[in-house]
mmCIF file of C-alpha atoms in Angstrom:
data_model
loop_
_atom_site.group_PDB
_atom_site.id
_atom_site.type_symbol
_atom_site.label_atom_id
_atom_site.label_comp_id
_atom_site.label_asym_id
_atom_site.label_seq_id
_atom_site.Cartn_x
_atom_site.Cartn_y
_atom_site.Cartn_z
ATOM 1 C CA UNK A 3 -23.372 62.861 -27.855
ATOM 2 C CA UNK A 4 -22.531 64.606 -31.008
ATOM 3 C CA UNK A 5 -21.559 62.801 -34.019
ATOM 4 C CA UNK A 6 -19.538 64.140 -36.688
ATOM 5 C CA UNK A 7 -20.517 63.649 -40.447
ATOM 6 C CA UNK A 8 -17.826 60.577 -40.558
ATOM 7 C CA UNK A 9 -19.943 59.185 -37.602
ATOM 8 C CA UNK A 10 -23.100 59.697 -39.188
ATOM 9 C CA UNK A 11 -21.498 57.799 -42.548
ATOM 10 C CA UNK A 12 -20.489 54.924 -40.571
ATOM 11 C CA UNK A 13 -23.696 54.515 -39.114
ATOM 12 C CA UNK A 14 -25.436 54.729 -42.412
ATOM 13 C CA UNK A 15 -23.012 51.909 -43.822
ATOM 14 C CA UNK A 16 -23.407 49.151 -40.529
ATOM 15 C CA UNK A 17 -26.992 49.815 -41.030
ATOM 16 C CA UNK A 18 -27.027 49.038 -44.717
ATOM 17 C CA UNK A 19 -25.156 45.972 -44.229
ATOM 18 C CA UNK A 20 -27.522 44.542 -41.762
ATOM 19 C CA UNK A 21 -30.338 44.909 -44.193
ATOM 20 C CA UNK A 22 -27.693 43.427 -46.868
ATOM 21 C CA UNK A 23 -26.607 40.543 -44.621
ATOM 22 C CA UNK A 24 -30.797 39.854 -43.868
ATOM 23 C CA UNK A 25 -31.530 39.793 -47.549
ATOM 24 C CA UNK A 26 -28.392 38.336 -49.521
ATOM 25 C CA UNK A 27 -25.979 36.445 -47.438
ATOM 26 C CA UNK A 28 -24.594 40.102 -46.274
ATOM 27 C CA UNK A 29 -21.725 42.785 -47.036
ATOM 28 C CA UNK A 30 -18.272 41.127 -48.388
ATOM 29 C CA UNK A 31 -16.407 44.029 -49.293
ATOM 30 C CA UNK A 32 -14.845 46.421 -46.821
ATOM 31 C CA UNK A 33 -16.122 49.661 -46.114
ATOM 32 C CA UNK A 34 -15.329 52.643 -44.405
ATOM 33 C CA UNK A 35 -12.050 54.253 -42.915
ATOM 34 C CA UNK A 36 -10.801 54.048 -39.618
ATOM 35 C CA UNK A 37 -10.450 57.737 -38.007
ATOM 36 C CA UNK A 38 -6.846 57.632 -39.041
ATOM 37 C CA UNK A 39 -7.450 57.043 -42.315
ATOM 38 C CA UNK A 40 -6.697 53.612 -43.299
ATOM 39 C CA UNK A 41 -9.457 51.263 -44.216
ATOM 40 C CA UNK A 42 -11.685 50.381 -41.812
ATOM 41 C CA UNK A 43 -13.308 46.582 -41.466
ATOM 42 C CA UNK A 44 -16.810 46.219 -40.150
ATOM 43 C CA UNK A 45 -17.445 43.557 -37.794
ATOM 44 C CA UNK A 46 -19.825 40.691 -38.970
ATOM 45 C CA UNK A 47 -22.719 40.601 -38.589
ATOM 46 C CA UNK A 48 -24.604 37.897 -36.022
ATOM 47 C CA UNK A 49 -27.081 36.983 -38.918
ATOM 48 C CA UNK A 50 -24.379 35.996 -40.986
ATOM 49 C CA UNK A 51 -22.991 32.871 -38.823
ATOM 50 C CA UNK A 52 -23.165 29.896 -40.261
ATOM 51 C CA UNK A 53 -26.724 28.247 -39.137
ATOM 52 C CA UNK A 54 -28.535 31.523 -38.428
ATOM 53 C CA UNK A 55 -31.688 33.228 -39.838
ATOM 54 C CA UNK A 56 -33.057 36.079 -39.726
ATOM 55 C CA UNK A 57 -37.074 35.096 -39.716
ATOM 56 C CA UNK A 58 -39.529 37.093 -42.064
ATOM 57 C CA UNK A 59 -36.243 37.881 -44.303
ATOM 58 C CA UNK A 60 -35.761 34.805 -46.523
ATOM 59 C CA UNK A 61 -32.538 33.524 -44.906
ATOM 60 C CA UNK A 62 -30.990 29.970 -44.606
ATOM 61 C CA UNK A 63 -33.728 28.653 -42.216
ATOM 62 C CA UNK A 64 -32.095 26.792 -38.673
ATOM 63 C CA UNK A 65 -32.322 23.059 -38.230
ATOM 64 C CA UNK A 66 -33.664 22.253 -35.006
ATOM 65 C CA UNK A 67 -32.062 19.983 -32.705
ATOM 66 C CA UNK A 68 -33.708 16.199 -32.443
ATOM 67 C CA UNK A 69 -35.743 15.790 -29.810
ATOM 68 C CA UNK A 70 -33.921 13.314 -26.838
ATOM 69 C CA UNK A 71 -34.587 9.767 -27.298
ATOM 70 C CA UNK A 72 -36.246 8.406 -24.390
ATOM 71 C CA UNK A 73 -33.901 6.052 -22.437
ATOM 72 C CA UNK A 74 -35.534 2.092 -21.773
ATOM 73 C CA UNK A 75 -34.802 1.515 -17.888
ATOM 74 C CA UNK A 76 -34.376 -2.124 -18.824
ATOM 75 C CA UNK A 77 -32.063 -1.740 -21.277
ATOM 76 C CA UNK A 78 -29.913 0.059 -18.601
ATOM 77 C CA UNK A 79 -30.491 -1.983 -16.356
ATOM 78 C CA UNK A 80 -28.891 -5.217 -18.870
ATOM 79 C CA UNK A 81 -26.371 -2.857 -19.251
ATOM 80 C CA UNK A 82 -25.287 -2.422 -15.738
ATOM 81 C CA UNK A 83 -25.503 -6.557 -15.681
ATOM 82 C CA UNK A 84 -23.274 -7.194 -18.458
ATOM 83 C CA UNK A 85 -20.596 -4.977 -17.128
ATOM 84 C CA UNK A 86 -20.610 -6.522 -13.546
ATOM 85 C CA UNK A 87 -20.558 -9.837 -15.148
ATOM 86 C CA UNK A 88 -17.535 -9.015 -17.443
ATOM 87 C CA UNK A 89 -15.782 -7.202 -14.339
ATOM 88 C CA UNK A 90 -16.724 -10.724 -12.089
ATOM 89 C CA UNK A 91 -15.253 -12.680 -15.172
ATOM 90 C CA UNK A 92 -11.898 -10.659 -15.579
ATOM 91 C CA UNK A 93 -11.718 -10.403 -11.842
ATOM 92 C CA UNK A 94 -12.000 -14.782 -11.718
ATOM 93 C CA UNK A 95 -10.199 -15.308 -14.811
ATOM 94 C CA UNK A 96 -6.975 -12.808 -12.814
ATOM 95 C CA UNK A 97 -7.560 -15.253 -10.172
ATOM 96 C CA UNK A 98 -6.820 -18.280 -11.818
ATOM 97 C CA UNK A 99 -3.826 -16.923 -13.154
ATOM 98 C CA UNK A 100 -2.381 -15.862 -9.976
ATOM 99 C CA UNK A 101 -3.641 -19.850 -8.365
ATOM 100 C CA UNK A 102 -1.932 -21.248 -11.171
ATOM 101 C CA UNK A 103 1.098 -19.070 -10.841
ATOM 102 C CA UNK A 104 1.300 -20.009 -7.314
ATOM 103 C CA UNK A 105 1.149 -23.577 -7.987
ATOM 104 C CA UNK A 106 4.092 -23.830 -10.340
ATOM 105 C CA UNK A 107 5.891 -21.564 -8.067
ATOM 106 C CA UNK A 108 5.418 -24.034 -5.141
ATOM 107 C CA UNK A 109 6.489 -27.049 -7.241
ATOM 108 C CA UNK A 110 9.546 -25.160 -8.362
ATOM 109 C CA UNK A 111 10.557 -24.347 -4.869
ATOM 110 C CA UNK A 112 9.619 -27.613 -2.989
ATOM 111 C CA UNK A 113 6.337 -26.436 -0.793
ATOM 112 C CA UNK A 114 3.979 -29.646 -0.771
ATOM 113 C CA UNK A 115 0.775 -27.882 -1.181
ATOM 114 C CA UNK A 116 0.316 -24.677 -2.991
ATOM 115 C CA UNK A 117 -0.296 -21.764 -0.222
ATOM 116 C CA UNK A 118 -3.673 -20.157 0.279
ATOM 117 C CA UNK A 119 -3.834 -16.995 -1.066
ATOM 118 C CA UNK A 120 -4.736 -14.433 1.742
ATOM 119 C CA UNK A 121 -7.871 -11.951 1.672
ATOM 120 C CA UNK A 122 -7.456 -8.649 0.713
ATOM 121 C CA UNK A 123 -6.546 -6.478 3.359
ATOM 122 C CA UNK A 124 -9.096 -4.879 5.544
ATOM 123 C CA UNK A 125 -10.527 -1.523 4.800
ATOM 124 C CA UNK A 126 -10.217 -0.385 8.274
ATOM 125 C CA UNK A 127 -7.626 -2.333 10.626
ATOM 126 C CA UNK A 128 -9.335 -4.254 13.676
ATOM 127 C CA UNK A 129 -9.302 -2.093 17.075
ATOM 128 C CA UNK A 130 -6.982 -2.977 19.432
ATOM 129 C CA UNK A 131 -9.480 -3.223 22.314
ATOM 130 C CA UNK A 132 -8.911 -3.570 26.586
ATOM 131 C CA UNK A 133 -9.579 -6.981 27.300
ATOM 132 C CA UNK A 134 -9.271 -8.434 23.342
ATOM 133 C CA UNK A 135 -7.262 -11.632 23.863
ATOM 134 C CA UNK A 136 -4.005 -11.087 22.809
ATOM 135 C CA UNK A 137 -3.714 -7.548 23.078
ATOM 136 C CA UNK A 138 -2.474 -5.502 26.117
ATOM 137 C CA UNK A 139 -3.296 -2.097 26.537
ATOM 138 C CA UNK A 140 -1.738 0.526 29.226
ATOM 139 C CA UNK A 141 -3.424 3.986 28.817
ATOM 140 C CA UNK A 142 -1.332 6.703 26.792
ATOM 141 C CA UNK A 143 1.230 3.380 25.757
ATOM 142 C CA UNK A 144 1.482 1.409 22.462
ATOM 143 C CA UNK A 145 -0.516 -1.681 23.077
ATOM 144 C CA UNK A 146 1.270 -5.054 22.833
ATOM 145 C CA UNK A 147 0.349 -7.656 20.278
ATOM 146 C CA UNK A 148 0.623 -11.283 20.655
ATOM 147 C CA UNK A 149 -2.308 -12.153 18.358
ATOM 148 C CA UNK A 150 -3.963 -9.548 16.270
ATOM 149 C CA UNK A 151 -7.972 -9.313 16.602
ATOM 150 C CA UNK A 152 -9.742 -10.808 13.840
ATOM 151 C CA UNK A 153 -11.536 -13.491 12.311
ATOM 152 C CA UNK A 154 -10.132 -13.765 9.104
ATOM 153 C CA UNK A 155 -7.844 -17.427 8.444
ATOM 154 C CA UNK A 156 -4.679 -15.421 8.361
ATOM 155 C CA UNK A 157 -1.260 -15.761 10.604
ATOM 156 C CA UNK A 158 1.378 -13.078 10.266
ATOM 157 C CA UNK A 159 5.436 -14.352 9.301
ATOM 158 C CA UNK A 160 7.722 -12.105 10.692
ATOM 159 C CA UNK A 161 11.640 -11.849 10.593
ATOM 160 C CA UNK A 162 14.053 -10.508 13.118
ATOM 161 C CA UNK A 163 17.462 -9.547 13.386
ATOM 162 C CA UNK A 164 19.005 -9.072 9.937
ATOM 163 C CA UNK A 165 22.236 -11.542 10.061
ATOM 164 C CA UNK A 166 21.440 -13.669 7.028
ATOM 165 C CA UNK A 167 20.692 -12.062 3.797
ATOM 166 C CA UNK A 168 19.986 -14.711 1.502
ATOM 167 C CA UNK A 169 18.651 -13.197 -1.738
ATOM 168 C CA UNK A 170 17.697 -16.928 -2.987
ATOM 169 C CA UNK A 171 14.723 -16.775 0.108
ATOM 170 C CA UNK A 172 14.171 -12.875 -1.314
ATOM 171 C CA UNK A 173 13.565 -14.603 -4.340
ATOM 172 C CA UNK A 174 11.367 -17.268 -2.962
ATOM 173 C CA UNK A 175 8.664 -15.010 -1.262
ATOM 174 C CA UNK A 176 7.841 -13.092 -4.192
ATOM 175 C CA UNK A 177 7.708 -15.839 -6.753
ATOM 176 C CA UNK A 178 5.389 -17.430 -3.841
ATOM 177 C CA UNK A 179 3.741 -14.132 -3.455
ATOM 178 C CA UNK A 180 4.358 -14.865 0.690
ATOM 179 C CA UNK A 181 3.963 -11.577 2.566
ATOM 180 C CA UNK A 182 6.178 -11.100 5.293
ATOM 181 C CA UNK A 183 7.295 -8.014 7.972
ATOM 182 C CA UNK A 184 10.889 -7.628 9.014
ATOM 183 C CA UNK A 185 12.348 -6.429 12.215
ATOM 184 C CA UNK A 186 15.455 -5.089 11.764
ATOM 185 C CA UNK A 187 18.641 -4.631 14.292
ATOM 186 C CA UNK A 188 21.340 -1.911 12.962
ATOM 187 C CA UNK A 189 24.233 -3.618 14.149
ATOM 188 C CA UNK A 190 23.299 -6.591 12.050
ATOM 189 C CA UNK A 191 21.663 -5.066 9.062
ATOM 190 C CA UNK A 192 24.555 -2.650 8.528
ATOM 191 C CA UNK A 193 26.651 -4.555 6.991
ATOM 192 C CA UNK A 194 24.280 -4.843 3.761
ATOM 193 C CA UNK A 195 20.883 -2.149 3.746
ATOM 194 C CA UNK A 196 20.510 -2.970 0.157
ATOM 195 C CA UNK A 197 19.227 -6.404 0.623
ATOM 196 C CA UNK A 198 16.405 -4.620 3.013
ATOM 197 C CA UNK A 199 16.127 -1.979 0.410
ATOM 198 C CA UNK A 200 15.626 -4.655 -2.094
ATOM 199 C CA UNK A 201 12.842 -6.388 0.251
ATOM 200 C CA UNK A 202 10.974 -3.293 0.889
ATOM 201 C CA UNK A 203 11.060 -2.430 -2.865
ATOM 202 C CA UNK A 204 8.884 -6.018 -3.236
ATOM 203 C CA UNK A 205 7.182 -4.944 -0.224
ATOM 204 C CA UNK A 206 7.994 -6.072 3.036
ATOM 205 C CA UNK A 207 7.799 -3.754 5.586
ATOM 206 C CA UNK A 208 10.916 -2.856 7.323
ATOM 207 C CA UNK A 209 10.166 -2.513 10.827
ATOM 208 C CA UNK A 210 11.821 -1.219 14.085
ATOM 209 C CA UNK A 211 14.610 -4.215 16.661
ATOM 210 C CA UNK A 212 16.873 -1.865 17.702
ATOM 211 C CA UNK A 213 20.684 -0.766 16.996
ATOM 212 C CA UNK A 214 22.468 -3.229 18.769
ATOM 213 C CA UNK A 215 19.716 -5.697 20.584
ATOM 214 C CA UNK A 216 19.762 -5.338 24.195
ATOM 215 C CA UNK A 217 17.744 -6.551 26.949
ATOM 216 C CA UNK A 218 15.597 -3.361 27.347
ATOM 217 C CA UNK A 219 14.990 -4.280 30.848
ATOM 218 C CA UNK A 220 18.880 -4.215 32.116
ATOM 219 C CA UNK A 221 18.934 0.061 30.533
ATOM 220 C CA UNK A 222 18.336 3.187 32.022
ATOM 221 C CA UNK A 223 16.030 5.401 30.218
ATOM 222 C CA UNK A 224 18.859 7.163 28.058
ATOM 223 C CA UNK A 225 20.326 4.217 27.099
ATOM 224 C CA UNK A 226 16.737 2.540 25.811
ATOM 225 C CA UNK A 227 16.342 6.027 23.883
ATOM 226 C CA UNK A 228 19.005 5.777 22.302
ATOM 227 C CA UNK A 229 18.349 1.900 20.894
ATOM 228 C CA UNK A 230 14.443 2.821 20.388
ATOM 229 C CA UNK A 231 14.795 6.359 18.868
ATOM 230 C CA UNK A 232 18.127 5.632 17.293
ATOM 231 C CA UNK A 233 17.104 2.735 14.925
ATOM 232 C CA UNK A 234 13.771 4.944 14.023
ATOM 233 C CA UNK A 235 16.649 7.380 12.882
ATOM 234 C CA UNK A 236 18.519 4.959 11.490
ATOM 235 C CA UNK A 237 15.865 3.149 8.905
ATOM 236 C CA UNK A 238 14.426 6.657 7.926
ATOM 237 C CA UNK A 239 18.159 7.232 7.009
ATOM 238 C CA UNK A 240 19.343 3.745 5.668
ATOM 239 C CA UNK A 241 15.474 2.527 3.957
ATOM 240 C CA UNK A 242 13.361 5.948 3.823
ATOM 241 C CA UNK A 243 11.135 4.644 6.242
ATOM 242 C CA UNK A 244 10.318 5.567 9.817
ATOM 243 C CA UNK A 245 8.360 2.305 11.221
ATOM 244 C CA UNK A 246 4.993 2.148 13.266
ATOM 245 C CA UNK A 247 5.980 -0.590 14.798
ATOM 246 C CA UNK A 248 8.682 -1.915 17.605
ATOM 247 C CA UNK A 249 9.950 -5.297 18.566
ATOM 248 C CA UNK A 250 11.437 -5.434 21.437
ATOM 249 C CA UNK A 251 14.215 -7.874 21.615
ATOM 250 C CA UNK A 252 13.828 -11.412 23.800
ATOM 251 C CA UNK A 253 10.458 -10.009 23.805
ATOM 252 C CA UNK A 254 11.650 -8.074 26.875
ATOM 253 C CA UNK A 255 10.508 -4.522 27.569
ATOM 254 C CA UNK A 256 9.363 -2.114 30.717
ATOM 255 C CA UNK A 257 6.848 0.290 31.227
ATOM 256 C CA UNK A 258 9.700 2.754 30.050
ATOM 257 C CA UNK A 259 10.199 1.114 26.788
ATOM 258 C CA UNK A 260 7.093 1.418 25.657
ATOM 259 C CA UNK A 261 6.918 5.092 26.512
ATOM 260 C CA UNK A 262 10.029 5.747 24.989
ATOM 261 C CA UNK A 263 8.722 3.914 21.267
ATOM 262 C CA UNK A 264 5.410 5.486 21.574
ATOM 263 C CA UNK A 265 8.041 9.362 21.697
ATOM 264 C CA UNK A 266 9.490 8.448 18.456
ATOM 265 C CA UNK A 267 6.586 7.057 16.658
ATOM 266 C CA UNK A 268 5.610 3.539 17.442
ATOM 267 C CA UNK A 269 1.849 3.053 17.621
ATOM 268 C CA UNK A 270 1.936 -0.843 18.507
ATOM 269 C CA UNK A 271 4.430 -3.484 19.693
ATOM 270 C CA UNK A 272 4.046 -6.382 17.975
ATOM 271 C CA UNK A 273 5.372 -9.712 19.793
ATOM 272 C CA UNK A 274 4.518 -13.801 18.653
ATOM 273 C CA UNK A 275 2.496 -16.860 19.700
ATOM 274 C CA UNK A 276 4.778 -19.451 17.841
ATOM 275 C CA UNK A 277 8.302 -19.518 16.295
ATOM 276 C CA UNK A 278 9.300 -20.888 13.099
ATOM 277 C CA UNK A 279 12.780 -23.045 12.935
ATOM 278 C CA UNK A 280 13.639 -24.976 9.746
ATOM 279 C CA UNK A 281 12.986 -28.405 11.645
ATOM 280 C CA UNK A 282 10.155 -27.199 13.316
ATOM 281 C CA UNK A 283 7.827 -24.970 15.328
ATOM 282 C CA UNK A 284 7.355 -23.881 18.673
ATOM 283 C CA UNK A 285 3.840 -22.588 20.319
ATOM 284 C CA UNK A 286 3.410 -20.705 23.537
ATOM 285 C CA UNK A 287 0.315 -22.925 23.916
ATOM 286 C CA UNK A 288 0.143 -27.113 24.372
ATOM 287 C CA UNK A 289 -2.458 -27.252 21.624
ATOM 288 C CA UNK A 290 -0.162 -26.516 18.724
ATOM 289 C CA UNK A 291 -3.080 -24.884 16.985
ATOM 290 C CA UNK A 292 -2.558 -21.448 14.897
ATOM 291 C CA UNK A 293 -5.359 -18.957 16.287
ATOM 292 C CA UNK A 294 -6.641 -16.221 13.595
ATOM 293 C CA UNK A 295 -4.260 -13.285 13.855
ATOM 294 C CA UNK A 296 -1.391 -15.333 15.439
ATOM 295 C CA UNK A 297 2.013 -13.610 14.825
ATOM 296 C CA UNK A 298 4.668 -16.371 14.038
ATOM 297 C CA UNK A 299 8.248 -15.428 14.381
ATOM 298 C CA UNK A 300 11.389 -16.264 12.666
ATOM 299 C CA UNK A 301 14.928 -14.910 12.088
ATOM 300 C CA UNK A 302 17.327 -14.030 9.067
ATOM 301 C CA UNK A 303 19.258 -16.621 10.168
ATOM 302 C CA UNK A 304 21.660 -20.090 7.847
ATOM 303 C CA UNK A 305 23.076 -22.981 8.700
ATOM 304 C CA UNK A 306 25.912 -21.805 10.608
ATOM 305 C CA UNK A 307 22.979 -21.555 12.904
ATOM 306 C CA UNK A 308 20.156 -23.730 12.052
ATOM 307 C CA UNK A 309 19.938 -26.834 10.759
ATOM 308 C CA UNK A 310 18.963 -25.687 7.510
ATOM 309 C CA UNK A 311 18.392 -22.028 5.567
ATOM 310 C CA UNK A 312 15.797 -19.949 5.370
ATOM 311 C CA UNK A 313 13.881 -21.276 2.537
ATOM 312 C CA UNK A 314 13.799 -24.468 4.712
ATOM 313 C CA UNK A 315 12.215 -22.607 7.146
ATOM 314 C CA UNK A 316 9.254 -21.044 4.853
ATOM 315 C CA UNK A 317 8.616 -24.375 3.847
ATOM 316 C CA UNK A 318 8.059 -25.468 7.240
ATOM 317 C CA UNK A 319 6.178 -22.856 7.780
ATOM 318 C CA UNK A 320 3.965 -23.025 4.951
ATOM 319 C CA UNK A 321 3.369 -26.894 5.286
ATOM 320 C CA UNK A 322 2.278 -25.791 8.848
ATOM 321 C CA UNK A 323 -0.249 -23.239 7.896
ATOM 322 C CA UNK A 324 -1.539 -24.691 4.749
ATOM 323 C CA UNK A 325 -2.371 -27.674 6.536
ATOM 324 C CA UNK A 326 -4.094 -25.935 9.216
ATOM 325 C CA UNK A 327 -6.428 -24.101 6.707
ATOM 326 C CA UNK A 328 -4.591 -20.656 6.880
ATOM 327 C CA UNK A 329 -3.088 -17.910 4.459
ATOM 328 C CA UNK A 330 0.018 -15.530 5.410
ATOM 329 C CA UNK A 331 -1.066 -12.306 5.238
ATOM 330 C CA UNK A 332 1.099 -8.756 6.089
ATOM 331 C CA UNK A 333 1.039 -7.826 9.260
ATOM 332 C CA UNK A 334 1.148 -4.004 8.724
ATOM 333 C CA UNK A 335 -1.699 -4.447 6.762
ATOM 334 C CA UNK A 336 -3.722 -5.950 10.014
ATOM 335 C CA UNK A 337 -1.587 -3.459 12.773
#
């Protein structure tokens, strides 16, 4: 490469304020012109950032870093301690809250004894297994539920139909913090979505009873799509949800039926072991004993009906299961 006098000036002048920067804190004036003319600025320098030297040339000297200070295992080790033991405080001291919550709620709404909280929900839901009591499975079919297989003290509430919407029982469950699933029939439910809307928005899960509530059995295969796959269409529209799972109403259904669910989305047909009136319960067994995993079921149903309402019939309900040594858990957590 040849360099031109200019070149050979500019070269001179970097050089000189290297030397400069070294020995005095380096060049502050500018120097030079650019190639068109104008004045020309020189880049700085590396030497002259803040906290360098230059060694051998008198500069600022740099300040070396402290050495790491060597970490006690047992002091992290009282660390880790002291946080699980605040975190186990905070996490009792919530749970007294939420007991004592409970307990005015249940005063304030007339339940005897103040219901059991539930566990949290499991990580993984139990397997729906051949030959679990309970459970019936048909290969390539939704399996039907009477009593879901665990061991946890928890029965399921669950709520057909959709006739009676009595916000005052909405009210109830969530002061109560009472989980429940709903099974929902169009025909019924039409008349006022919102009040499911308003339930799943506390969160209830708004599940599948079809559009008008047939007897599946007495329908052709048409005809059962249409009630199945219609009311899947229908809550996606109407709630934003399309359920997992199917109630067949009467508890009736074919071979067919279940086919037909399992086309549009059901993965499991949840059906009962006892039903909840306000005056009392019923039990498919003679014991009149809940079973872990026992699905109770109910209706949104008054007293043009019953003989009472429906937050007559959670307080049956709840004497029931308290007394027995159960919680109410959610059955779509469990299913």
């Amino acid at each position: 490469m040849i360099l031109t006098n200019r070149d050979r000036s500019h070269h001179r002048i970097a050089a000189a304020c290297l030397i400069a920067a070294a020995a005095t804190g380096g060049c502050s004036t500018e120097q030079g012109h650019s190639r068109g003319g104008g004045p020309h600025k020189l880049a700085r320098p590396a030497a002259e950032s803040p906290g360098l030297a230059v060694a051998g040339h008198g500069g600022p000297t740099a300040q070396a870093a402290p050495a790491p200070q060597a970490v006690d295992p047992a002091e992290l080790e009282a660390a880790a301690k002291a946080a699980q033991a605040d975190a186990a405080a905070k996490q009792q001291a919530d749970a007294q809250a939420k007991a004592a919550a409970r307990a005015e709620a249940a005063k304030r709404w007339g339940v005897a004894k103040t219901p059991l909280a539930a566990p949290p929900p499991p990580a993984t839901k139990p397997a729906l297994a051949p030959g679990a009591p309970g459970v019936k499975i048909r290969p390539g079919l939704p399996p039907v539920v009477y009593r879901v297989p665990t061991t946890d003290k928890v029965v399921f509430l669950t709520v057909d139909d959709g006739a009676e919407k009595d916000r005052e029982f909405t009210r109830m469950i969530r002061e109560l913090g009472i989980p429940i699933s709903a099974f929902v029939t169009d025909y019924l439910a039409r008349g006022d979505y919102g009040y499911f809307r308003e339930l799943k928005d506390q969160g209830v899960a708004i599940n599948n009873h079809t559009l008008h509530h047939p007897d599946l059995r007495r329908l052709g295969d048409d005809a059962q799509q249409s009630e199945i796959c219609g009311q899947q269409a229908s809550l996606q529209q109407q709630i934003g949800v399309r359920p997992r799972l199917f109630r067949p109403p009467f508890g009736e259904y074919t071979e067919e039926s279940l086919r037909i669910a399992g086309s549009c989305g059901v993965t499991a047909v949840p059906l009962w072991n006892e039903e909840a009136f306000p005056d009392r319960m019923e039990y498919r067994y003679g014991d009149h004993l809940l079973k872990p995993g026992d699905i109770i079921l109910t209706h949104f149903r008054g007293p043009d009906v019953w003989r009472g309402d429906m937050r007559d019939m959670l307080r049956r309900v709840l004497q029931v299961v308290t007394d027995q040594g159960f919680a109410l858990a959610r059955l779509d957590d469990y299913l």
